[in-house]
Structure formats: structure tokens, C-alpha cells
mmCIF file of C-alpha atoms and ligand atoms in Angstrom:
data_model
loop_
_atom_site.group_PDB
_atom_site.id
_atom_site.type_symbol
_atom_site.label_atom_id
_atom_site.label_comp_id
_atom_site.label_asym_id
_atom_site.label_seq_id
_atom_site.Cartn_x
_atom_site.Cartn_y
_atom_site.Cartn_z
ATOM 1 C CA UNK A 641 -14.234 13.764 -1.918
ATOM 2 C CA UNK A 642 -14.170 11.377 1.053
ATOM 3 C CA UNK A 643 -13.102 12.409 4.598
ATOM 4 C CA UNK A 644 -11.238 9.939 6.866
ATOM 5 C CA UNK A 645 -9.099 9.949 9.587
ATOM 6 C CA UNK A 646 -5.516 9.533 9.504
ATOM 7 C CA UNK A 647 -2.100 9.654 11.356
ATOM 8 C CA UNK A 648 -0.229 13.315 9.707
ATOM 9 C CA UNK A 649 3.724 13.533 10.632
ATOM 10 C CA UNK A 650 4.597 17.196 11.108
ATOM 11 C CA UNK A 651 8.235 17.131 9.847
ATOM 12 C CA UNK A 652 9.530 18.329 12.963
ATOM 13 C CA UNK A 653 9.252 14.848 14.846
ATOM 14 C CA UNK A 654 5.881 15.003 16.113
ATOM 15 C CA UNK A 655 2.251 13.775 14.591
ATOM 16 C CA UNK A 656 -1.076 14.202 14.785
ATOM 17 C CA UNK A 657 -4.655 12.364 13.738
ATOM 18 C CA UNK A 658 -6.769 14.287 11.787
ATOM 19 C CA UNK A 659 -9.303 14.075 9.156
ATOM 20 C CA UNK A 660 -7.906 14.090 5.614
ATOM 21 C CA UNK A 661 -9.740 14.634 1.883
ATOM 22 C CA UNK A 662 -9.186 11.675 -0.605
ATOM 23 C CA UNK A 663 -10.466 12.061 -3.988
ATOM 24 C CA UNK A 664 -11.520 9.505 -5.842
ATOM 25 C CA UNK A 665 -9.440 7.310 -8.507
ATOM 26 C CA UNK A 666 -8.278 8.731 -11.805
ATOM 27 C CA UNK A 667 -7.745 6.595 -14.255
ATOM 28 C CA UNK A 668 -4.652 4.697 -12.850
ATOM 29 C CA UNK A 669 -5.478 4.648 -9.657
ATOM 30 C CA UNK A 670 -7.243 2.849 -6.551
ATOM 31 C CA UNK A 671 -8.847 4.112 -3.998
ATOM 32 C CA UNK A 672 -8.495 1.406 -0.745
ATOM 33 C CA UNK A 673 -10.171 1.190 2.451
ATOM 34 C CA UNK A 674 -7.006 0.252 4.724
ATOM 35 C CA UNK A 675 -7.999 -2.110 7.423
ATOM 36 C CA UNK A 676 -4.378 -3.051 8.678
ATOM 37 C CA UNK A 677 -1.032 -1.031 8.863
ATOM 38 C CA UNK A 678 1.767 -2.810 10.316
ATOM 39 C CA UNK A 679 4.792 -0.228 11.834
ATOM 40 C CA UNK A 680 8.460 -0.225 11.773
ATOM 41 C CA UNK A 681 11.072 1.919 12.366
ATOM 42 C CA UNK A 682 10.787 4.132 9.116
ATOM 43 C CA UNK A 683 7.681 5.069 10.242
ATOM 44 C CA UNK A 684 9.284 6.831 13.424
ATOM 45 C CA UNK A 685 11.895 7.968 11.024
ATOM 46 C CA UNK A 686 9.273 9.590 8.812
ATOM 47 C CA UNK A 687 8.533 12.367 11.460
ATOM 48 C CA UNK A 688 11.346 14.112 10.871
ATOM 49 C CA UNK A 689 11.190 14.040 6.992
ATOM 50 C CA UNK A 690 10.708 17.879 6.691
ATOM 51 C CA UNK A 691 7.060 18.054 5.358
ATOM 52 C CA UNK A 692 3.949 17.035 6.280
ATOM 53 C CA UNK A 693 2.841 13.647 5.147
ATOM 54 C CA UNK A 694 0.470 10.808 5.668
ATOM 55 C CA UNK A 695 2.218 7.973 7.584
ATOM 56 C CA UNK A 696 2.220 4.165 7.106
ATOM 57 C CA UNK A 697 4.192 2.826 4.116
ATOM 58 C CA UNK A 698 3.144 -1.324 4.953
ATOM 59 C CA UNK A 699 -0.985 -2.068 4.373
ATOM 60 C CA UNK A 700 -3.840 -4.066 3.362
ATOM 61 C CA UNK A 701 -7.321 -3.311 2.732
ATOM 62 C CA UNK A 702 -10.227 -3.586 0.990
ATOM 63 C CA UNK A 703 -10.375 -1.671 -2.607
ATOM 64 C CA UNK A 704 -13.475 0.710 -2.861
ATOM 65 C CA UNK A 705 -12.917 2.127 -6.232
ATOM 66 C CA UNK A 706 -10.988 1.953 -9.358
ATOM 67 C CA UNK A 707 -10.156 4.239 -12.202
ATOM 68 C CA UNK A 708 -11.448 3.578 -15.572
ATOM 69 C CA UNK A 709 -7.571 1.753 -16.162
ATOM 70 C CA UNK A 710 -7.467 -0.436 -13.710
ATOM 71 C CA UNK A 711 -8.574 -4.476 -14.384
ATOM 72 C CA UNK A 712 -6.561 -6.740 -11.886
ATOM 73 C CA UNK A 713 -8.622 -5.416 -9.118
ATOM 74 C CA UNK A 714 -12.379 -4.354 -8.094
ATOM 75 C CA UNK A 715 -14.242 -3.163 -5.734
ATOM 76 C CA UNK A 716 -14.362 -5.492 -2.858
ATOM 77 C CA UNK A 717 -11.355 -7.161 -3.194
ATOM 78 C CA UNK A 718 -9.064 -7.424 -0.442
ATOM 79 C CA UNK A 719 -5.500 -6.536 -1.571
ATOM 80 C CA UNK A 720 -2.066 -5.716 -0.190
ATOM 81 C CA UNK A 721 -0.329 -2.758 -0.836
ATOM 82 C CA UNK A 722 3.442 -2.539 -1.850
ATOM 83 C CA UNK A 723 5.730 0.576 -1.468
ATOM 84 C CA UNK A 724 8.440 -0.177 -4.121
ATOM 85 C CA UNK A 725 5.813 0.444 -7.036
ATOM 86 C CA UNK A 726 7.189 0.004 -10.868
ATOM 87 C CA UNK A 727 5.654 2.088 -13.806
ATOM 88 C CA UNK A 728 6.543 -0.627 -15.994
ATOM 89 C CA UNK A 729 7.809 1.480 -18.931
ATOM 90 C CA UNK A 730 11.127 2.874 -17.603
ATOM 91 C CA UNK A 731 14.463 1.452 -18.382
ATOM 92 C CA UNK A 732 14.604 -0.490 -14.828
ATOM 93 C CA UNK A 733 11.548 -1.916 -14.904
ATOM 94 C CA UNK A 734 11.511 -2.761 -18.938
ATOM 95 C CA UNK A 735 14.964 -4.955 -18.237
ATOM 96 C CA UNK A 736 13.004 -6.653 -15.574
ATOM 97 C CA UNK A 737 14.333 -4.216 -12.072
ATOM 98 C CA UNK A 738 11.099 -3.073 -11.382
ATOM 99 C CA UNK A 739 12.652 -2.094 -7.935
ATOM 100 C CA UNK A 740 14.950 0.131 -9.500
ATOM 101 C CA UNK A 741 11.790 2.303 -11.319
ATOM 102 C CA UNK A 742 13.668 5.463 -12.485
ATOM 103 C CA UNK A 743 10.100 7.234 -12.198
ATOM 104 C CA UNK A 744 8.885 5.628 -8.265
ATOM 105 C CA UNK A 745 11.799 6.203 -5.891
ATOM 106 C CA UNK A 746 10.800 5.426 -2.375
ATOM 107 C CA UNK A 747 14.462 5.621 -1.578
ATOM 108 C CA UNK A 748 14.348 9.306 -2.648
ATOM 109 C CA UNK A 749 10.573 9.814 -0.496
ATOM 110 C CA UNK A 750 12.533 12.811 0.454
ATOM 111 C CA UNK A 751 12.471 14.602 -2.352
ATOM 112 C CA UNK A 752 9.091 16.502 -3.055
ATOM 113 C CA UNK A 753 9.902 15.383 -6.985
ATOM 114 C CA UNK A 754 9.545 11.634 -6.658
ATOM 115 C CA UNK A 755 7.150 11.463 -9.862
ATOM 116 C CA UNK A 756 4.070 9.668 -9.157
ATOM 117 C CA UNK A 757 3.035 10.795 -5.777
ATOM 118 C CA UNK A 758 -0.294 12.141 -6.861
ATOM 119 C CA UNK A 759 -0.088 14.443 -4.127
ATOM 120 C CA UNK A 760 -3.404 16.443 -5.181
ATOM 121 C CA UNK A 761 -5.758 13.804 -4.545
ATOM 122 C CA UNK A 762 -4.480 13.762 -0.926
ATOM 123 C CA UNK A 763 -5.538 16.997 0.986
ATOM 124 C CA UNK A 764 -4.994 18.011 4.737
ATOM 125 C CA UNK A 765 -6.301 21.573 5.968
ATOM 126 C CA UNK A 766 -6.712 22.193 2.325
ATOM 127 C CA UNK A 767 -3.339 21.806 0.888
ATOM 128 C CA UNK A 768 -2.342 18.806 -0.605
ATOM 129 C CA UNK A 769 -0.796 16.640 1.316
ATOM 130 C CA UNK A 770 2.245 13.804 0.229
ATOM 131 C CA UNK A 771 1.965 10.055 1.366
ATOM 132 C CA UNK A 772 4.409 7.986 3.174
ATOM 133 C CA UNK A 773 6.370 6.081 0.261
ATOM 134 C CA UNK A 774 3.365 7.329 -1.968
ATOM 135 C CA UNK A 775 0.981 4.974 -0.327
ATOM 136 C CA UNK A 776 0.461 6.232 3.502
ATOM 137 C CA UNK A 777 -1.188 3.432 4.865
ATOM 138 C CA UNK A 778 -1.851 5.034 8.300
ATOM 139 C CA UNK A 779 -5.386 6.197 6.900
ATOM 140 C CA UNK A 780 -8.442 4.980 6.927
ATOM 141 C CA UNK A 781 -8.436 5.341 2.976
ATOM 142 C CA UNK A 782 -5.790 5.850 0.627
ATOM 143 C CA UNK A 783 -5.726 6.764 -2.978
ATOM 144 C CA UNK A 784 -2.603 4.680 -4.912
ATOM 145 C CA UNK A 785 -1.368 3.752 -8.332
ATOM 146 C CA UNK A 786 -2.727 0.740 -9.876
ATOM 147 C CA UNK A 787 1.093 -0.945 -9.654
ATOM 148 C CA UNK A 788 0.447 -0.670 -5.632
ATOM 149 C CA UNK A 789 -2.088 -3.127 -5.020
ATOM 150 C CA UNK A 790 -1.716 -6.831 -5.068
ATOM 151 C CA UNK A 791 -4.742 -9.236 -4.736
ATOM 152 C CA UNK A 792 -5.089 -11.154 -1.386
ATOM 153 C CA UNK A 793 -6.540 -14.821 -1.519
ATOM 154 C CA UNK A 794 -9.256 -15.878 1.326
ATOM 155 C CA UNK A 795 -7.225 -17.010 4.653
ATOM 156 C CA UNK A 796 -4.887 -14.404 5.000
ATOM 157 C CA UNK A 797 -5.773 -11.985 8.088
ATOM 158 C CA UNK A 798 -5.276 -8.121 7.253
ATOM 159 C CA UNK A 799 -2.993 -7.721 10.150
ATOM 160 C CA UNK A 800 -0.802 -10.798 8.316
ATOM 161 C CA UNK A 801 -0.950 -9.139 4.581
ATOM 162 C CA UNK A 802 -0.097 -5.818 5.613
ATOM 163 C CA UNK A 803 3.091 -7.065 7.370
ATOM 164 C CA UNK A 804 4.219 -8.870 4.069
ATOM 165 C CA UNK A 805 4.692 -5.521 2.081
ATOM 166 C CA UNK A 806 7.774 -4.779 3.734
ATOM 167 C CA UNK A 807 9.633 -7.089 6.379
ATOM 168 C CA UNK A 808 8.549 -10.245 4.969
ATOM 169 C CA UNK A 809 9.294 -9.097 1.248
ATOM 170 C CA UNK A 810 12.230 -8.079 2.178
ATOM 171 C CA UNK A 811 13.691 -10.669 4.182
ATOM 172 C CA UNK A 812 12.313 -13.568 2.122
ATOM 173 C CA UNK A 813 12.767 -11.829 -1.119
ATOM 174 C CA UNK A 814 16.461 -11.262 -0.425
ATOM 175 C CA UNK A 815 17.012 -15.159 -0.151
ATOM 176 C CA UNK A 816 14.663 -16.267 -2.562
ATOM 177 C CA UNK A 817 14.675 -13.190 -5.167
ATOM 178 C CA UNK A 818 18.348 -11.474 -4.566
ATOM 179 C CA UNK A 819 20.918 -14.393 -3.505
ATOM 180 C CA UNK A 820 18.843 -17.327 -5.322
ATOM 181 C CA UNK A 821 20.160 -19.535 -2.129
ATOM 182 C CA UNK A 822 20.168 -23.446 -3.405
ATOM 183 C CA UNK A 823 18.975 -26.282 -1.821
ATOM 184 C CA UNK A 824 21.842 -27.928 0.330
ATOM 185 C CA UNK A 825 23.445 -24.126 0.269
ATOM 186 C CA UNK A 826 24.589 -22.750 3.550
ATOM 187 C CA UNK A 827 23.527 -19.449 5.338
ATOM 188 C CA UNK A 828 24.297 -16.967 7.570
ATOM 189 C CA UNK A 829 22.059 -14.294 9.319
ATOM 190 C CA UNK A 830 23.147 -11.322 11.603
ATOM 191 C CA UNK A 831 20.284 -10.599 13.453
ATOM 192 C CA UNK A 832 17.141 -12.279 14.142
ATOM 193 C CA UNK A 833 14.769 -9.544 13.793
ATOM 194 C CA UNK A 834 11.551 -9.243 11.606
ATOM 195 C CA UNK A 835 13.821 -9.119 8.410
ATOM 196 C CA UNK A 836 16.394 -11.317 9.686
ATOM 197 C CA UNK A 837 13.419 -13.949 10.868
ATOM 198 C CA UNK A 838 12.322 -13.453 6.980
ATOM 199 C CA UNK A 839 15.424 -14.160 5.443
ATOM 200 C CA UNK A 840 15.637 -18.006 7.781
ATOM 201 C CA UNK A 841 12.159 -18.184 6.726
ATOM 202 C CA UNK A 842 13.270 -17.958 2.577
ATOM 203 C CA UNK A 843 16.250 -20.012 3.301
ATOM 204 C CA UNK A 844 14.486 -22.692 5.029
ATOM 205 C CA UNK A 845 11.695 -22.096 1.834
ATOM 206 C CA UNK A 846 14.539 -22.807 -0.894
ATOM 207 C CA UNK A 847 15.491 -26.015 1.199
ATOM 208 C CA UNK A 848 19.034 -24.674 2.697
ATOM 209 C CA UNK A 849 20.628 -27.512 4.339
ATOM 210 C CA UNK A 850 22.688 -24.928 6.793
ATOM 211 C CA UNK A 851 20.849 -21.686 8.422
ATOM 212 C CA UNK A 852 23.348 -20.034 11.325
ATOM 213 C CA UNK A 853 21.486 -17.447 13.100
ATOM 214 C CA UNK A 854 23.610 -14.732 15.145
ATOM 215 C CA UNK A 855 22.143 -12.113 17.402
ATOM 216 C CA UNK A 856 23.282 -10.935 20.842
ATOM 217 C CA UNK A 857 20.017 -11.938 22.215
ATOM 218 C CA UNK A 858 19.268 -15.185 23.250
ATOM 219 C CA UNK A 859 15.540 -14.631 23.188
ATOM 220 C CA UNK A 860 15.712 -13.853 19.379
ATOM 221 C CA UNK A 861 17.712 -16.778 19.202
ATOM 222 C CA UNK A 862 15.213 -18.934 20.291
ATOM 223 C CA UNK A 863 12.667 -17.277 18.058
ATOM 224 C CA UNK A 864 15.411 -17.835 15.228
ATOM 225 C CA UNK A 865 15.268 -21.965 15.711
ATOM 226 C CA UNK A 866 11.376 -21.872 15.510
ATOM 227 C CA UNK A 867 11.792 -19.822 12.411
ATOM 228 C CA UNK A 868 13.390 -22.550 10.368
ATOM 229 C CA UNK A 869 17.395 -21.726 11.960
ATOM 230 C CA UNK A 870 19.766 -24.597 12.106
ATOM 231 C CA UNK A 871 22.261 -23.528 14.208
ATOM 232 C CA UNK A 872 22.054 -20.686 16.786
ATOM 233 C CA UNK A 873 25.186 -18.481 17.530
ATOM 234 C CA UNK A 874 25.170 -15.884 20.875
ATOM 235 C CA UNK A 875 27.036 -12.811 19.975
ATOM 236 C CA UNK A 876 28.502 -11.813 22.847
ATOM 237 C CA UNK A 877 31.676 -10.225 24.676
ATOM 238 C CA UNK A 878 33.502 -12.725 26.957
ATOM 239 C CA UNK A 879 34.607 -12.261 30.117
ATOM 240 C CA UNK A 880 38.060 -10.683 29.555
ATOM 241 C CA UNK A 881 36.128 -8.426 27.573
ATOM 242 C CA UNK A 882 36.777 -10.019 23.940
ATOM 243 C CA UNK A 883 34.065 -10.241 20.976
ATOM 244 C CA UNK A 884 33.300 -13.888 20.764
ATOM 245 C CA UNK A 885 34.614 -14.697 17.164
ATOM 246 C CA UNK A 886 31.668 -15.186 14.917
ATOM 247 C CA UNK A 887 33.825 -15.732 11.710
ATOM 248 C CA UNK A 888 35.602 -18.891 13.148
ATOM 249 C CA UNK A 889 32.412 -20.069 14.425
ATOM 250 C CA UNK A 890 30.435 -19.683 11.027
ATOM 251 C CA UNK A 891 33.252 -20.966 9.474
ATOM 252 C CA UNK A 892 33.323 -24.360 11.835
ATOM 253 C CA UNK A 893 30.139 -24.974 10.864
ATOM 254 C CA UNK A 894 30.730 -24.751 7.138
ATOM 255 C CA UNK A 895 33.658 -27.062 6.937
ATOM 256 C CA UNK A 896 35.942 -24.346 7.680
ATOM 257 C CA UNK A 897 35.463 -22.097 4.070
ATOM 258 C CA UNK A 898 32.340 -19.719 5.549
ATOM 259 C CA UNK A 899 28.761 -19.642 4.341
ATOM 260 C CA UNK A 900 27.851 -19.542 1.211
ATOM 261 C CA UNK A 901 25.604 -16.059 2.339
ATOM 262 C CA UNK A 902 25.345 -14.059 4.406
ATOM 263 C CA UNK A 903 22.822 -11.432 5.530
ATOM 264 C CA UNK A 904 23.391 -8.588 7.138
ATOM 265 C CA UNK A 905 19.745 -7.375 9.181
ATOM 266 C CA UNK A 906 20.966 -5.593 12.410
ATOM 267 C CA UNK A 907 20.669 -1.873 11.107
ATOM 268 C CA UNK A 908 24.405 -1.792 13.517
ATOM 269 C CA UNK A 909 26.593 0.282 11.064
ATOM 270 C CA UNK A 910 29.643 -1.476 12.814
ATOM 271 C CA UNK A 911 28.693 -4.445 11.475
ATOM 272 C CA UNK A 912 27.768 -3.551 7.695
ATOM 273 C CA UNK A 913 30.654 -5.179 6.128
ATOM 274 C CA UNK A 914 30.995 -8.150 8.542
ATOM 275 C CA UNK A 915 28.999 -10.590 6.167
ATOM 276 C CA UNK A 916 31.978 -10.544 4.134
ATOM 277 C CA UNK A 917 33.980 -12.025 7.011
ATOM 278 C CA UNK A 918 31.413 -14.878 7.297
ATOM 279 C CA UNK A 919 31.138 -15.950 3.616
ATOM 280 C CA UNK A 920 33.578 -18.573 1.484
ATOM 281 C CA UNK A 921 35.956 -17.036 -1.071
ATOM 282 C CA UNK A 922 33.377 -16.323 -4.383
ATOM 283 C CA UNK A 923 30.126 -16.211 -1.398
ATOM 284 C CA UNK A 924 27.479 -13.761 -1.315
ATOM 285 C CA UNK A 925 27.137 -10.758 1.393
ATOM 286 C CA UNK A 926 23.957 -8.649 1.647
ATOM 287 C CA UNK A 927 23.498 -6.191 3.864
ATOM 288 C CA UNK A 928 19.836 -5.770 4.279
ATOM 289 C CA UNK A 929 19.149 -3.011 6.797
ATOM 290 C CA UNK A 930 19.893 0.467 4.650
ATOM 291 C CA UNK A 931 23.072 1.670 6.527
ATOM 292 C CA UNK A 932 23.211 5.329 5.381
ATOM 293 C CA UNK A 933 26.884 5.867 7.614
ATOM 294 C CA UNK A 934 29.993 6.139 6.521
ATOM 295 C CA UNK A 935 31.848 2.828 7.678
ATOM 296 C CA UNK A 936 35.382 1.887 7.118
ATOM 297 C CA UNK A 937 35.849 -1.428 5.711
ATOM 298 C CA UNK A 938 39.490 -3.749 5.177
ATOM 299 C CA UNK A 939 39.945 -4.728 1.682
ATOM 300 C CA UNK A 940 40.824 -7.808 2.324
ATOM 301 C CA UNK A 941 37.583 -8.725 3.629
ATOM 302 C CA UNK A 942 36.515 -8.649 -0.339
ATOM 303 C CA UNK A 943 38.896 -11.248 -0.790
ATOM 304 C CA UNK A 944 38.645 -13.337 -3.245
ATOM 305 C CA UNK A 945 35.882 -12.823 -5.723
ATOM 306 C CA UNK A 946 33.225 -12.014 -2.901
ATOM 307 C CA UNK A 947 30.149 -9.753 -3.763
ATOM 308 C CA UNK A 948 28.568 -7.148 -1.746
ATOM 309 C CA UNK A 949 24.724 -6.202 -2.608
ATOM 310 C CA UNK A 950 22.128 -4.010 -1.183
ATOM 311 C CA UNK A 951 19.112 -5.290 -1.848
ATOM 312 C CA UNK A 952 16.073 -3.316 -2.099
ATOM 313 C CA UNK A 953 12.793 -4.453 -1.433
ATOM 314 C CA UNK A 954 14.007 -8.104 -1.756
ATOM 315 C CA UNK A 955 14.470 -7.597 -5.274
ATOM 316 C CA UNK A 956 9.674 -7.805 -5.262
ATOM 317 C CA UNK A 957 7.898 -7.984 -8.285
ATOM 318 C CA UNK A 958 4.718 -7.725 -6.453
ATOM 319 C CA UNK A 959 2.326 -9.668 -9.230
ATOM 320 C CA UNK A 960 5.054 -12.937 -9.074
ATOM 321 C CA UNK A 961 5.979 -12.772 -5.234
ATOM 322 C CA UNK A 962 2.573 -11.973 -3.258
ATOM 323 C CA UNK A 963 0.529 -14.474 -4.256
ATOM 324 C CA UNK A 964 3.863 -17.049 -3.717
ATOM 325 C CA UNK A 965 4.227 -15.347 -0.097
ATOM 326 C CA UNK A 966 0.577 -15.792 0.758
ATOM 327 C CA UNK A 967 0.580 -19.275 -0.961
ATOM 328 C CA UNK A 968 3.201 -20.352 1.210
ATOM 329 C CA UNK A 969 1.218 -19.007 4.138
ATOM 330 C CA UNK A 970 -1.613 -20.671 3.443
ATOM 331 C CA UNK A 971 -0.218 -24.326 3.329
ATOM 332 C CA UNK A 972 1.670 -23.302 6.650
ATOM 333 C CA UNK A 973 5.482 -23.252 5.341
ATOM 334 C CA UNK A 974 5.840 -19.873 6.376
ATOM 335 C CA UNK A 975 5.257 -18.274 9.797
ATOM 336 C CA UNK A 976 3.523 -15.078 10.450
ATOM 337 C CA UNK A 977 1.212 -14.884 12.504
ATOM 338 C CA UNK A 978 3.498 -15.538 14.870
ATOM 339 C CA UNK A 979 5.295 -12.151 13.594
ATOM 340 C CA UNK A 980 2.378 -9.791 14.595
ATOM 341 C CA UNK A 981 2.724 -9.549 18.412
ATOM 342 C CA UNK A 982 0.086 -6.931 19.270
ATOM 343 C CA UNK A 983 -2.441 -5.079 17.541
ATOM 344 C CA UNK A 984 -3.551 -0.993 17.997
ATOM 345 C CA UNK A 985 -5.728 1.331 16.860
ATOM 346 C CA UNK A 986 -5.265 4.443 15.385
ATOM 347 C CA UNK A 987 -5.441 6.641 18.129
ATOM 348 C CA UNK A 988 -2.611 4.192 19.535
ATOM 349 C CA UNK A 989 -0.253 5.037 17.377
ATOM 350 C CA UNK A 990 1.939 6.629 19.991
ATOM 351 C CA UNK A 991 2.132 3.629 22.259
ATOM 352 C CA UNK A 992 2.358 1.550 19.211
ATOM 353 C CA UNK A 993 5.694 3.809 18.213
ATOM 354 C CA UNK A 994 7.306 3.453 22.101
ATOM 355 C CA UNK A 995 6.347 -0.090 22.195
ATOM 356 C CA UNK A 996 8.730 -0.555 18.730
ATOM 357 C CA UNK A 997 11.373 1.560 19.808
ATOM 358 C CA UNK A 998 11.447 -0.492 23.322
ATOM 359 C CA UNK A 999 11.803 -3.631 21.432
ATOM 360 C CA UNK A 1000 8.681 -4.791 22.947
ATOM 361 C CA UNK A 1001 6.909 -6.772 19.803
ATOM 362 C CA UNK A 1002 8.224 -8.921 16.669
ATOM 363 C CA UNK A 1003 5.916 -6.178 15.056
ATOM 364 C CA UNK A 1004 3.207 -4.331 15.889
ATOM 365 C CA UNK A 1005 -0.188 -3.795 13.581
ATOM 366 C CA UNK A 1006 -2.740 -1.025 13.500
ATOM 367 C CA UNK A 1007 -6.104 -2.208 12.923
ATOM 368 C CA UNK A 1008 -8.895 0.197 11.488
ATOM 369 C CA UNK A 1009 -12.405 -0.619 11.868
ATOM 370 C CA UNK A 1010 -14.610 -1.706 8.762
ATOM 371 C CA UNK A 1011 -15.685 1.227 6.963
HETATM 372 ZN ZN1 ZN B 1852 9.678 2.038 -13.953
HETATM 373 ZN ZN1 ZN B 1853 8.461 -1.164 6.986
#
């Protein structure tokens, strides 16, 4: 049994930081030493889930030990952690869907029954304690399934890998992974945020001749162009108090049919459906940013032949698309350090949270020191 500190959500919307128990690996599992945690919004969200739970669900480290099962990593080696994490037997994952898994449901963290949470080697006052998304990166250690860890090659900054496990796979993934965007294609992305940054960023990656960025801030505009955008369109109400019309303008630029995509990344249930309105008759609209509301939507706006998808986890097989992400960071075709803005420590986890929820960074990191 190890002690280490770590950031515990109450389930009532609070948290604290507190020393935790990890035991160490069983056969299928790792035990890592996490050295960066980057935050988003799910974190906040995971205060209220009902339970207590160790926070964090995006993180790299260093592994310490391994069960007697577990060969692609070893002590020492710096790896990435992922939070959609296949067993490789079910029926998902055998047809290839590993982010389906029937038996690892991190859209179901929820439920206390989510399979492989390993809850017992966890332990807080005691009682064992669940993980964020089974892998509660907020922690100075963490003790996860063998499927969770990818290697990380020398270059990559902890503070950059942990931020791939979730915005970057996801908003790259969806491009690359989910819509298979073409070189010469055209694409359009609502909202320039770290997901919606991700998905220019896999566009520009496939060699998409058209990227149209839309947000209702000109600053994330700006960051948009520097991300690889080709065109940058301001959302915005005009002065007699009428939406701009994004569909004609998306549609000008795409010699008048609509994209060929279009991505969805605003987490504004309003505008779930409204990729539909921006693609071509037979295009592609994905709606990246987990709207749980009910929303009303035209029929028509299916019209003709268009698809609707909800990616999850940008469609990641972790093996496959890490070591492509970090490979493509490495010879400087994609972007992010530019994506962590400011780093924390643990004990500034609360600032960290306000500073999010104020819009204040790209995406803010909590750094732990070496062990
Ligand atoms: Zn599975
Ligand atoms: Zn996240």
C-alpha cells in the first residue's frame, strides 16, 4: 500500500485533497506515478456525480509497477493514459469499436456497475474509493488497467501528453478517425475551442483544402487561423438584431452546396443540429460536445441523405492513434503546446477550476512534482 495525495470530489459539488491508499498492480494492471493532469469541464461536472471519487480523467506519468500481465510497458516508462479503455474481448471491441467496450463505459461513470473500475485497490478513509472515468488522474499515483496506458516517445512534455487523452483525441480523432475527411475535402467547425482547435488541427493533418471556422469570438477566431483554419466566420447578431446567416456563408464558400463536414464543438444545445444546415446534400454532421438536452430539430435539415454521428472519443484506438498524435507533434505538424496556457499544482485545483469556467486558458494543466 502506497499513500499519496489526491484531489476527492464529494458528490455534493465540493472537493477536497487528501491522502489516498493505492495498492499495488494485479495482474492486469499498472500502477503510474501521474506527473501531469490537464482539466476540463467534466472535471467540474464530476463534483456533483453522487459519490465520492478520485478526480482527473486526462494524464500522463511515469509507470512504477506492473502486474505479472502486463508487457507493452515497464517501470520507468513515461506513458499517457486514456479514459475510453477497451477489454478487447467484447463484441465492440472484437468488430474493431473498441470505444464502444460493452464491459468499460465511461459514458455510464455514473453507474457504480461500470465493470472494470477496480475500485478496491483505491481506498480513501478506508473505504474504497471509485476513480474518475476509472483512471482519476488528479493523484499523485493511480492504479489502471493495462488497456489505459499508452507509451510516450522522448520530446513530448507531460503537461502536452496528458492533454492528448481527451481534447486532442477527440477533436483530431473525429476528423481523422470518425469522418475520414479527404484531401481537397471541405470543412466546417462551430466553435474554436480546445476540441474545435483539434478538429482544424486533423483537417489541416488529412490535407483539407477548405477549413471554415465559426465562433462568436473573434479572439478564438484568430487562434482558429493559427490552428491550420482557412477561412474565419464571426457569429454574431447584427444590428437590427438578426443572427448573421452562417449557412449561406458556409455555403458561399463551398460553391454554394455546403461543406462536406461539419463539426459541431460548442457544447450550445441550440446549436446541436445546426451542422446539418452547413453540410452538402449526402455531407457529414458530427456533433462533438455530448449534448445530453432535449433539442427540437426540422426534418428537413436531414435532407437529402445527410448523416448525423456522435462520436465518442474520436473514434481512439489508443495503441494506433497515440504514437501517430505524438509523431505528428514531434515533427511540428500539430500544435500543442500552444494549447496548455497555464500550469497548477495540486493544491490549485480550485483556481485552476474558476480559471476554466471564466474562459481564462485554451486549457489548463496540473503538474505534480517527481515522486
Ligand atoms: Zn470491450
Ligand atoms: Zn477532458
Amino acid at each position: 500500500m502506497a499513500v499519496t495525495r489526491a484531489a476527492i470530489a464529494d458528490g455534493a459539488g465540493a472537493f477536497v485533497i487528501d491522502d489516498i491508499d493505492v495498492s499495488p498492480p494485479r495482474d492486469d494492471e499498472v500502477l503510474v506515478e501521474i506527473r501531469a493532469a490537464g482539466i476540463c469541464h467534466t472535471d467540474h461536472a464530476s463534483l456533483w456525480w453522487t459519490r465520492p471519487l478520485v478526480m482527473g480523467h486526462e494524464g500522463a506519468g511515469v509507470v512504477r509497477e506492473i502486474g505479472s500481465g502486463v508487457s507493452h510497458v515497464l517501470p520507468g516508462d513515461a506513458v499517457v493514459l486514456n479514459w475510453c479503455i477497451p477489454c478487447g474481448e467484447c463484441f465492440q471491441c472484437r468488430r474493431g469499436e473498441t470505444v464502444l467496450c460493452e464491459r468499460s463505459r465511461p459514458a455510464h461513470v455514473m453507474e457504480r456497475s461500470s465493470g472494470h473500475a477496480h475500485a478496491e485497490g483505491t481506498r480513501w478513509r478506508g473505504r474504497p474509493i471509485d476513480r474518475s472515468f476509472n483512471i482519476g488522474t488528479l493523484s499523485g499515483l493511480t492504479l489502471v488497467r493495462k488497456e489505459a496506458v499508452t507509451r510516450i516517445p522522448d520530446g513530448v512534455p507531460f503537461p502536452v501528453a496528458a492533454i492528448t487523452g481527451c481534447g486532442v483525441i477527440t477533436g483530431v480523432g473525429s476528423a481523422l478517425n470518425v469522418a475520414h475527411v479527404q484531401p481537397g475535402e471541405s470543412v466546417a467547425v462551430l466553435g474554436c475551442g480546445g476540441v474545435g482547435l483539434n478538429v482544424i488541427q486533423g483537417a489541416r493533418l488529412a490535407g483539407t483544402s477548405t477549413i471554415i471556422a465559426i465562433d462568436s469570438n473573434p479572439a478564438a477566431l484568430a487562434r482558429a487561423r493559427q490552428f491550420g483554419a482557412t477561412h474565419a466566420v464571426l457569429a454574431a447578431r447584427l444590428d437590427n438584431g438578426e443572427e448573421l446567416d452562417m449557412t449561406a456563408t458556409v455555403r458561399a464558400l463551398t460553391s454554394g452546396r455546403g461543406a462536406d463536414y461539419a463539426f459541431e464543438a460548442t457544447s450550445v444545445p441550440g446549436l446541436a443540429f445546426k451542422p446539418l444546415q452547413l453540410v452538402r446534400d449526402g455531407g457529414m454532421a458530427l456533433q462533438l460536445s455530448g449534448i445530453n438536452d432535449m433539442v427540437q430539430v426540422p426534418m428537413p435539415w436531414f435532407m437529402w441523405n445527410k448523416r448525423y454521428v456522435t462520436p465518442l472519443y474520436g473514434g481512439c484506438v489508443p495503441a494506433r492513434d497515440f504514437p501517430r498524435i505524438f509523431g505528428h507533434y514531434l515533427d511540428g505538424t500539430l500544435q500543442l503546446d500552444a494549447l496548455v496556457t497555464r500550469t497548477y499544482r495540486l493544491e490549485q485545483l480550485g483556481e485552476a477550476l474558476d480559471d476554466m469556467l471564466e474562459g481564462r486558458n485554451a486549457k489548463g494543466v496540473i503538474v505534480m512534482p517527481d515522486a
